[in-house]
mmCIF file of C-alpha atoms in Angstrom:
data_model
loop_
_atom_site.group_PDB
_atom_site.id
_atom_site.type_symbol
_atom_site.label_atom_id
_atom_site.label_comp_id
_atom_site.label_asym_id
_atom_site.label_seq_id
_atom_site.Cartn_x
_atom_site.Cartn_y
_atom_site.Cartn_z
ATOM 1 C CA MET A 1 -35.369 -32.380 -2.917
ATOM 2 C CA HIS A 2 -34.644 -35.932 -4.041
ATOM 3 C CA GLY A 3 -34.675 -38.584 -1.316
ATOM 4 C CA ARG A 4 -36.846 -36.626 1.089
ATOM 5 C CA VAL A 5 -40.355 -37.614 2.116
ATOM 6 C CA LYS A 6 -42.911 -35.017 1.161
ATOM 7 C CA VAL A 7 -44.655 -33.776 4.302
ATOM 8 C CA LYS A 8 -48.115 -32.311 3.966
ATOM 9 C CA THR A 9 -48.707 -28.910 5.442
ATOM 10 C CA THR A 10 -51.183 -28.401 8.264
ATOM 11 C CA ALA A 11 -53.551 -26.682 5.868
ATOM 12 C CA GLN A 12 -53.451 -29.638 3.487
ATOM 13 C CA GLN A 13 -54.124 -32.097 6.316
ATOM 14 C CA GLU A 14 -57.071 -30.042 7.544
ATOM 15 C CA GLU A 15 -58.483 -29.843 4.017
ATOM 16 C CA GLU A 16 -58.298 -33.626 3.649
ATOM 17 C CA LYS A 17 -60.003 -34.152 7.003
ATOM 18 C CA LYS A 18 -62.721 -31.710 5.977
ATOM 19 C CA LYS A 19 -63.356 -33.600 2.731
ATOM 20 C CA GLU A 20 -63.458 -36.904 4.610
ATOM 21 C CA ARG A 21 -66.021 -35.528 7.085
ATOM 22 C CA GLU A 22 -68.140 -34.175 4.241
ATOM 23 C CA LYS A 23 -68.023 -37.548 2.512
ATOM 24 C CA LYS A 24 -69.147 -39.365 5.683
ATOM 25 C CA LEU A 25 -71.883 -36.794 6.250
ATOM 26 C CA LYS A 26 -73.289 -37.322 2.739
ATOM 27 C CA ILE A 27 -73.394 -41.085 3.304
ATOM 28 C CA TYR A 28 -75.064 -40.584 6.698
ATOM 29 C CA VAL A 29 -77.688 -38.171 5.343
ATOM 30 C CA ALA A 30 -78.455 -40.469 2.403
ATOM 31 C CA ALA A 31 -78.981 -43.438 4.740
ATOM 32 C CA ARG A 32 -81.101 -41.326 7.091
ATOM 33 C CA ASP A 33 -83.324 -40.095 4.260
ATOM 34 C CA ALA A 34 -83.704 -43.656 2.981
ATOM 35 C CA CYS A 35 -84.866 -44.749 6.468
ATOM 36 C CA PHE A 36 -87.371 -41.935 6.733
ATOM 37 C CA SER A 37 -88.698 -42.704 3.267
ATOM 38 C CA LYS A 38 -89.116 -46.400 4.058
ATOM 39 C CA ARG A 39 -90.880 -45.661 7.317
ATOM 40 C CA LYS A 40 -93.232 -43.200 5.616
ATOM 41 C CA ASP A 41 -94.096 -45.873 3.044
ATOM 42 C CA GLY A 42 -94.664 -48.474 5.768
ATOM 43 C CA VAL A 43 -91.735 -50.652 4.730
ATOM 44 C CA PHE A 44 -90.478 -52.937 7.530
ATOM 45 C CA ASP A 45 -87.960 -55.187 5.816
ATOM 46 C CA GLU A 46 -84.481 -56.421 6.688
ATOM 47 C CA GLU A 47 -82.883 -53.778 4.453
ATOM 48 C CA ALA A 48 -84.410 -51.109 6.685
ATOM 49 C CA LEU A 49 -83.011 -52.984 9.677
ATOM 50 C CA GLN A 50 -79.532 -52.803 8.148
ATOM 51 C CA LEU A 51 -79.913 -49.093 7.361
ATOM 52 C CA THR A 52 -80.909 -48.223 10.922
ATOM 53 C CA GLN A 53 -78.024 -50.326 12.239
ATOM 54 C CA GLN A 54 -75.596 -48.438 10.011
ATOM 55 C CA LEU A 55 -76.804 -45.096 11.370
ATOM 56 C CA LEU A 56 -77.157 -46.083 15.023
ATOM 57 C CA SER A 57 -73.669 -47.589 15.083
ATOM 58 C CA SER A 58 -72.242 -44.093 14.754
ATOM 59 C CA ASN A 59 -75.017 -42.222 16.582
ATOM 60 C CA PRO A 60 -76.834 -44.414 19.137
ATOM 61 C CA ASP A 61 -78.847 -41.451 20.476
ATOM 62 C CA PHE A 62 -81.106 -41.106 17.421
ATOM 63 C CA ALA A 63 -84.439 -41.876 19.118
ATOM 64 C CA THR A 64 -86.533 -41.872 15.936
ATOM 65 C CA LEU A 65 -84.402 -44.632 14.451
ATOM 66 C CA TRP A 66 -84.780 -46.793 17.555
ATOM 67 C CA ASN A 67 -88.548 -46.380 17.259
ATOM 68 C CA TYR A 68 -88.450 -47.407 13.602
ATOM 69 C CA ARG A 69 -86.203 -50.335 14.443
ATOM 70 C CA ARG A 70 -88.708 -51.605 17.009
ATOM 71 C CA GLU A 71 -91.489 -51.365 14.421
ATOM 72 C CA ILE A 72 -89.383 -53.455 12.029
ATOM 73 C CA LEU A 73 -88.640 -56.062 14.693
ATOM 74 C CA MET A 74 -92.295 -56.349 15.688
ATOM 75 C CA HIS A 75 -93.179 -56.891 12.031
ATOM 76 C CA LEU A 76 -90.522 -59.593 11.685
ATOM 77 C CA GLU A 77 -92.035 -61.352 14.691
ATOM 78 C CA THR A 78 -95.208 -61.874 12.649
ATOM 79 C CA VAL A 79 -93.441 -63.503 9.685
ATOM 80 C CA LYS A 80 -90.713 -65.506 11.438
ATOM 81 C CA ASP A 81 -90.923 -68.594 13.630
ATOM 82 C CA GLU A 82 -89.764 -68.563 17.247
ATOM 83 C CA ASP A 83 -86.254 -69.861 16.554
ATOM 84 C CA GLU A 84 -85.704 -67.215 13.880
ATOM 85 C CA VAL A 85 -86.996 -64.505 16.197
ATOM 86 C CA GLN A 86 -84.622 -65.767 18.898
ATOM 87 C CA LYS A 87 -81.667 -65.412 16.533
ATOM 88 C CA ILE A 88 -82.774 -61.942 15.397
ATOM 89 C CA TYR A 89 -83.026 -60.675 18.960
ATOM 90 C CA GLU A 90 -79.741 -62.285 20.005
ATOM 91 C CA ALA A 91 -78.079 -60.450 17.116
ATOM 92 C CA GLU A 92 -79.821 -57.295 18.303
ATOM 93 C CA LEU A 93 -78.290 -57.677 21.763
ATOM 94 C CA SER A 94 -74.823 -58.043 20.220
ATOM 95 C CA PHE A 95 -75.422 -54.926 18.139
ATOM 96 C CA LEU A 96 -76.518 -53.036 21.251
ATOM 97 C CA GLU A 97 -73.288 -53.922 23.027
ATOM 98 C CA SER A 98 -71.372 -52.217 20.222
ATOM 99 C CA CYS A 99 -73.615 -49.150 20.623
ATOM 100 C CA LEU A 100 -72.908 -49.034 24.342
ATOM 101 C CA LYS A 101 -69.189 -49.055 23.605
ATOM 102 C CA VAL A 102 -69.750 -45.872 21.587
ATOM 103 C CA ASN A 103 -71.770 -44.290 24.401
ATOM 104 C CA PRO A 104 -72.141 -46.265 27.685
ATOM 105 C CA LYS A 105 -74.782 -43.780 28.854
ATOM 106 C CA SER A 106 -76.928 -43.830 25.742
ATOM 107 C CA TYR A 107 -80.547 -43.683 26.907
ATOM 108 C CA GLY A 108 -81.790 -45.028 23.574
ATOM 109 C CA SER A 109 -79.477 -48.048 23.677
ATOM 110 C CA TRP A 110 -80.374 -49.052 27.239
ATOM 111 C CA HIS A 111 -84.099 -48.523 26.658
ATOM 112 C CA HIS A 112 -83.976 -50.618 23.495
ATOM 113 C CA ARG A 113 -82.044 -53.355 25.269
ATOM 114 C CA GLY A 114 -84.738 -53.549 27.920
ATOM 115 C CA TRP A 115 -87.390 -53.759 25.204
ATOM 116 C CA VAL A 116 -85.508 -56.531 23.380
ATOM 117 C CA SER A 117 -84.846 -58.546 26.539
ATOM 118 C CA ALA A 118 -88.521 -58.416 27.472
ATOM 119 C CA ARG A 119 -89.538 -59.788 24.049
ATOM 120 C CA LEU A 120 -86.806 -62.379 23.673
ATOM 121 C CA PRO A 121 -88.421 -65.860 23.536
ATOM 122 C CA ARG A 122 -85.633 -67.416 25.611
ATOM 123 C CA PRO A 123 -83.759 -64.647 27.455
ATOM 124 C CA ASP A 124 -80.347 -65.252 28.989
ATOM 125 C CA TRP A 125 -80.640 -63.222 32.192
ATOM 126 C CA ALA A 126 -77.269 -64.389 33.480
ATOM 127 C CA ARG A 127 -75.666 -62.783 30.437
ATOM 128 C CA GLU A 128 -77.535 -59.544 31.078
ATOM 129 C CA LEU A 129 -76.423 -59.431 34.709
ATOM 130 C CA SER A 130 -72.870 -60.045 33.583
ATOM 131 C CA LEU A 131 -73.154 -57.122 31.162
ATOM 132 C CA CYS A 132 -74.352 -54.882 33.997
ATOM 133 C CA ASP A 133 -71.432 -56.014 36.132
ATOM 134 C CA ARG A 134 -68.971 -55.080 33.389
ATOM 135 C CA CYS A 135 -70.552 -51.698 32.728
ATOM 136 C CA LEU A 136 -70.731 -50.789 36.410
ATOM 137 C CA SER A 137 -67.121 -51.833 36.894
ATOM 138 C CA LEU A 138 -66.234 -49.152 34.337
ATOM 139 C CA ASP A 139 -68.614 -46.540 35.732
ATOM 140 C CA ASP A 140 -70.391 -47.369 38.977
ATOM 141 C CA ARG A 141 -72.639 -44.280 38.650
ATOM 142 C CA ASN A 142 -74.104 -45.156 35.256
ATOM 143 C CA PHE A 143 -77.755 -44.723 36.263
ATOM 144 C CA HIS A 144 -78.991 -46.104 32.909
ATOM 145 C CA CYS A 145 -77.232 -49.362 33.708
ATOM 146 C CA TRP A 146 -78.597 -49.352 37.263
ATOM 147 C CA ASP A 147 -82.146 -48.965 35.927
ATOM 148 C CA TYR A 148 -81.595 -51.792 33.476
ATOM 149 C CA ARG A 149 -80.148 -54.008 36.204
ATOM 150 C CA ARG A 150 -83.235 -53.490 38.361
ATOM 151 C CA MET A 151 -85.388 -54.563 35.423
ATOM 152 C CA VAL A 152 -83.276 -57.685 34.857
ATOM 153 C CA VAL A 153 -83.374 -58.578 38.545
ATOM 154 C CA LYS A 154 -87.164 -58.237 38.607
ATOM 155 C CA MET A 155 -87.732 -60.211 35.396
ATOM 156 C CA SER A 156 -85.335 -63.031 36.328
ATOM 157 C CA GLY A 157 -86.162 -63.297 40.023
ATOM 158 C CA VAL A 158 -82.631 -62.788 41.319
ATOM 159 C CA PRO A 159 -82.617 -63.334 45.117
ATOM 160 C CA VAL A 160 -82.494 -60.162 47.189
ATOM 161 C CA LYS A 161 -79.602 -61.572 49.194
ATOM 162 C CA GLN A 162 -77.543 -61.950 46.030
ATOM 163 C CA GLU A 163 -78.157 -58.327 45.075
ATOM 164 C CA LEU A 164 -77.291 -57.135 48.572
ATOM 165 C CA GLU A 165 -74.000 -59.000 48.323
ATOM 166 C CA PHE A 166 -73.459 -57.248 44.995
ATOM 167 C CA THR A 167 -73.724 -53.871 46.741
ATOM 168 C CA ASP A 168 -71.257 -55.152 49.356
ATOM 169 C CA ARG A 169 -68.703 -55.710 46.615
ATOM 170 C CA LEU A 170 -69.249 -52.357 44.956
ATOM 171 C CA ILE A 171 -69.180 -50.387 48.190
ATOM 172 C CA GLY A 172 -66.158 -52.328 49.341
ATOM 173 C CA SER A 173 -64.252 -51.329 46.205
ATOM 174 C CA ASN A 174 -65.503 -47.731 46.192
ATOM 175 C CA PHE A 175 -67.194 -46.080 49.172
ATOM 176 C CA SER A 176 -67.889 -42.990 47.058
ATOM 177 C CA ASN A 177 -70.799 -44.585 45.261
ATOM 178 C CA TYR A 178 -74.180 -42.938 45.747
ATOM 179 C CA SER A 179 -75.908 -45.448 43.476
ATOM 180 C CA SER A 180 -74.752 -48.495 45.444
ATOM 181 C CA TRP A 181 -75.728 -46.967 48.799
ATOM 182 C CA HIS A 182 -79.147 -46.046 47.451
ATOM 183 C CA TYR A 183 -79.718 -49.456 45.869
ATOM 184 C CA ARG A 184 -78.747 -51.024 49.190
ATOM 185 C CA SER A 185 -81.429 -48.979 50.940
ATOM 186 C CA THR A 186 -84.129 -50.495 48.700
ATOM 187 C CA LEU A 187 -82.942 -54.063 49.340
ATOM 188 C CA LEU A 188 -82.477 -54.054 53.110
ATOM 189 C CA PRO A 189 -86.184 -53.689 53.988
ATOM 190 C CA LEU A 190 -86.932 -56.726 51.821
ATOM 191 C CA LEU A 191 -84.288 -58.942 53.375
ATOM 192 C CA HIS A 192 -84.295 -57.602 56.943
ATOM 193 C CA PRO A 193 -87.747 -56.136 57.640
ATOM 194 C CA GLU A 194 -88.709 -54.775 61.016
ATOM 195 C CA SER A 195 -91.094 -56.903 63.052
ATOM 196 C CA PRO A 196 -94.834 -56.078 62.713
ATOM 197 C CA GLU A 197 -94.952 -55.123 66.388
ATOM 198 C CA ALA A 198 -92.458 -52.304 65.924
ATOM 199 C CA THR A 199 -93.746 -48.813 65.445
ATOM 200 C CA SER A 200 -93.807 -47.822 61.775
ATOM 201 C CA GLN A 201 -92.364 -44.547 60.581
ATOM 202 C CA CYS A 202 -92.358 -42.863 57.167
ATOM 203 C CA CYS A 203 -89.401 -41.205 55.525
ATOM 204 C CA ASP A 204 -87.770 -40.641 52.157
ATOM 205 C CA PRO A 205 -85.153 -42.932 50.624
ATOM 206 C CA PRO A 206 -81.636 -41.461 50.780
ATOM 207 C CA HIS A 207 -80.685 -39.052 47.984
ATOM 208 C CA SER A 208 -84.338 -38.776 46.898
ATOM 209 C CA SER A 209 -85.566 -35.329 45.923
ATOM 210 C CA SER A 210 -89.239 -36.318 45.604
ATOM 211 C CA PRO A 211 -91.614 -36.404 48.606
ATOM 212 C CA PRO A 212 -93.567 -39.615 49.162
ATOM 213 C CA SER A 213 -97.144 -39.702 47.954
ATOM 214 C CA PRO A 214 -100.026 -40.023 50.457
ATOM 215 C CA GLN A 215 -100.637 -43.563 49.148
ATOM 216 C CA THR A 216 -97.065 -44.704 49.813
ATOM 217 C CA HIS A 217 -96.481 -47.385 52.448
ATOM 218 C CA PHE A 218 -93.164 -48.125 54.103
ATOM 219 C CA HIS A 219 -91.292 -50.930 55.810
ATOM 220 C CA ARG A 220 -88.299 -50.305 58.055
ATOM 221 C CA VAL A 221 -85.220 -52.420 58.655
ATOM 222 C CA CYS A 222 -84.804 -54.415 61.862
ATOM 223 C CA GLU A 223 -82.663 -53.003 64.657
ATOM 224 C CA GLU A 224 -80.017 -55.723 64.415
ATOM 225 C CA GLN A 225 -79.330 -54.968 60.761
ATOM 226 C CA LEU A 226 -79.327 -51.218 61.402
ATOM 227 C CA LEU A 227 -76.442 -51.668 63.826
ATOM 228 C CA LYS A 228 -74.501 -53.554 61.163
ATOM 229 C CA GLU A 229 -75.182 -50.751 58.698
ATOM 230 C CA TYR A 230 -73.807 -48.213 61.183
ATOM 231 C CA GLU A 231 -70.597 -50.225 61.376
ATOM 232 C CA LEU A 232 -70.354 -50.472 57.589
ATOM 233 C CA VAL A 233 -70.815 -46.760 57.006
ATOM 234 C CA GLN A 234 -68.386 -45.857 59.789
ATOM 235 C CA ASN A 235 -65.725 -47.896 58.004
ATOM 236 C CA ALA A 236 -66.369 -45.657 55.023
ATOM 237 C CA PHE A 237 -65.762 -42.573 57.192
ATOM 238 C CA PHE A 238 -62.391 -43.891 58.314
ATOM 239 C CA THR A 239 -61.421 -44.579 54.707
ATOM 240 C CA ASP A 240 -62.404 -41.142 53.404
ATOM 241 C CA PRO A 241 -63.861 -38.742 56.013
ATOM 242 C CA ASN A 242 -64.573 -36.079 53.368
ATOM 243 C CA ASP A 243 -66.645 -38.235 51.042
ATOM 244 C CA GLN A 244 -70.298 -37.162 51.001
ATOM 245 C CA SER A 245 -72.008 -40.383 49.918
ATOM 246 C CA ALA A 246 -71.354 -42.234 53.197
ATOM 247 C CA TRP A 247 -72.439 -39.206 55.239
ATOM 248 C CA PHE A 248 -75.720 -39.000 53.367
ATOM 249 C CA TYR A 249 -76.346 -42.652 54.113
ATOM 250 C CA TYR A 250 -75.370 -42.239 57.760
ATOM 251 C CA ARG A 251 -77.706 -39.294 58.238
ATOM 252 C CA TRP A 252 -80.487 -41.354 56.761
ATOM 253 C CA LEU A 253 -79.718 -44.212 59.138
ATOM 254 C CA LEU A 254 -79.810 -41.879 62.126
ATOM 255 C CA GLY A 255 -83.295 -40.814 61.095
ATOM 256 C CA ARG A 256 -84.291 -44.452 61.076
ATOM 257 C CA GLY A 257 -85.145 -43.983 57.434
ATOM 258 C CA MET A 258 -84.914 -47.545 56.214
ATOM 259 C CA CYS A 259 -87.985 -47.448 54.001
ATOM 260 C CA LEU A 260 -89.279 -49.142 50.914
ATOM 261 C CA TYR A 261 -91.798 -47.761 48.429
ATOM 262 C CA LEU A 262 -94.558 -50.236 47.633
#
């Protein structure tokens, strides 16, 4: 009737959505085939870089495209000067942040970010640590981010004390955090090692499912620090007696299991 807004039926809406998906799929497949064709022909130009970016923006878990993208970037390193390479890799880091927004646990995105950071002529490690802080504040059990953070800490030489304080903050805000407790266990032997005169003892790190190899050597934490750890974990019990992460850590402490793989 006149004066009334025409409302589409459910069937019509579904049909339009279907056509839109088919249209996007055709564009995606065309771009994918173009990438594969370029790679087969050994083409490593900036157009290929744009094509892979277009595809990975919507699907950051396409491992083959990350591999091709690294081949393109390595080629560009040979034809660009250092300042140009710096700009290319800085743009790559910005692109990777957008990929991580699509999927914060994308293995391909985190692996590629580690690769880029290691090749960056002038890396900004403070920025990378800040990124890890933001990601872990959203999901403190994102093990991809934890792995990347360990790489950044190693490459940039972040003091062990600073990282231990970082675990203090995370555990203080959420006792139910297996990753923070475990990371803490790897830092304590470095910052508070047991004296050489003390009797050594071997054990597994907490939450580890793999037995130590015969070649593995261990260092334990000093008695004074162990007592402080007991107090810390007991505070976690009082906060949430039913949470398993603190109990795992406590059981490990009771076994005097403060060890470090070397």
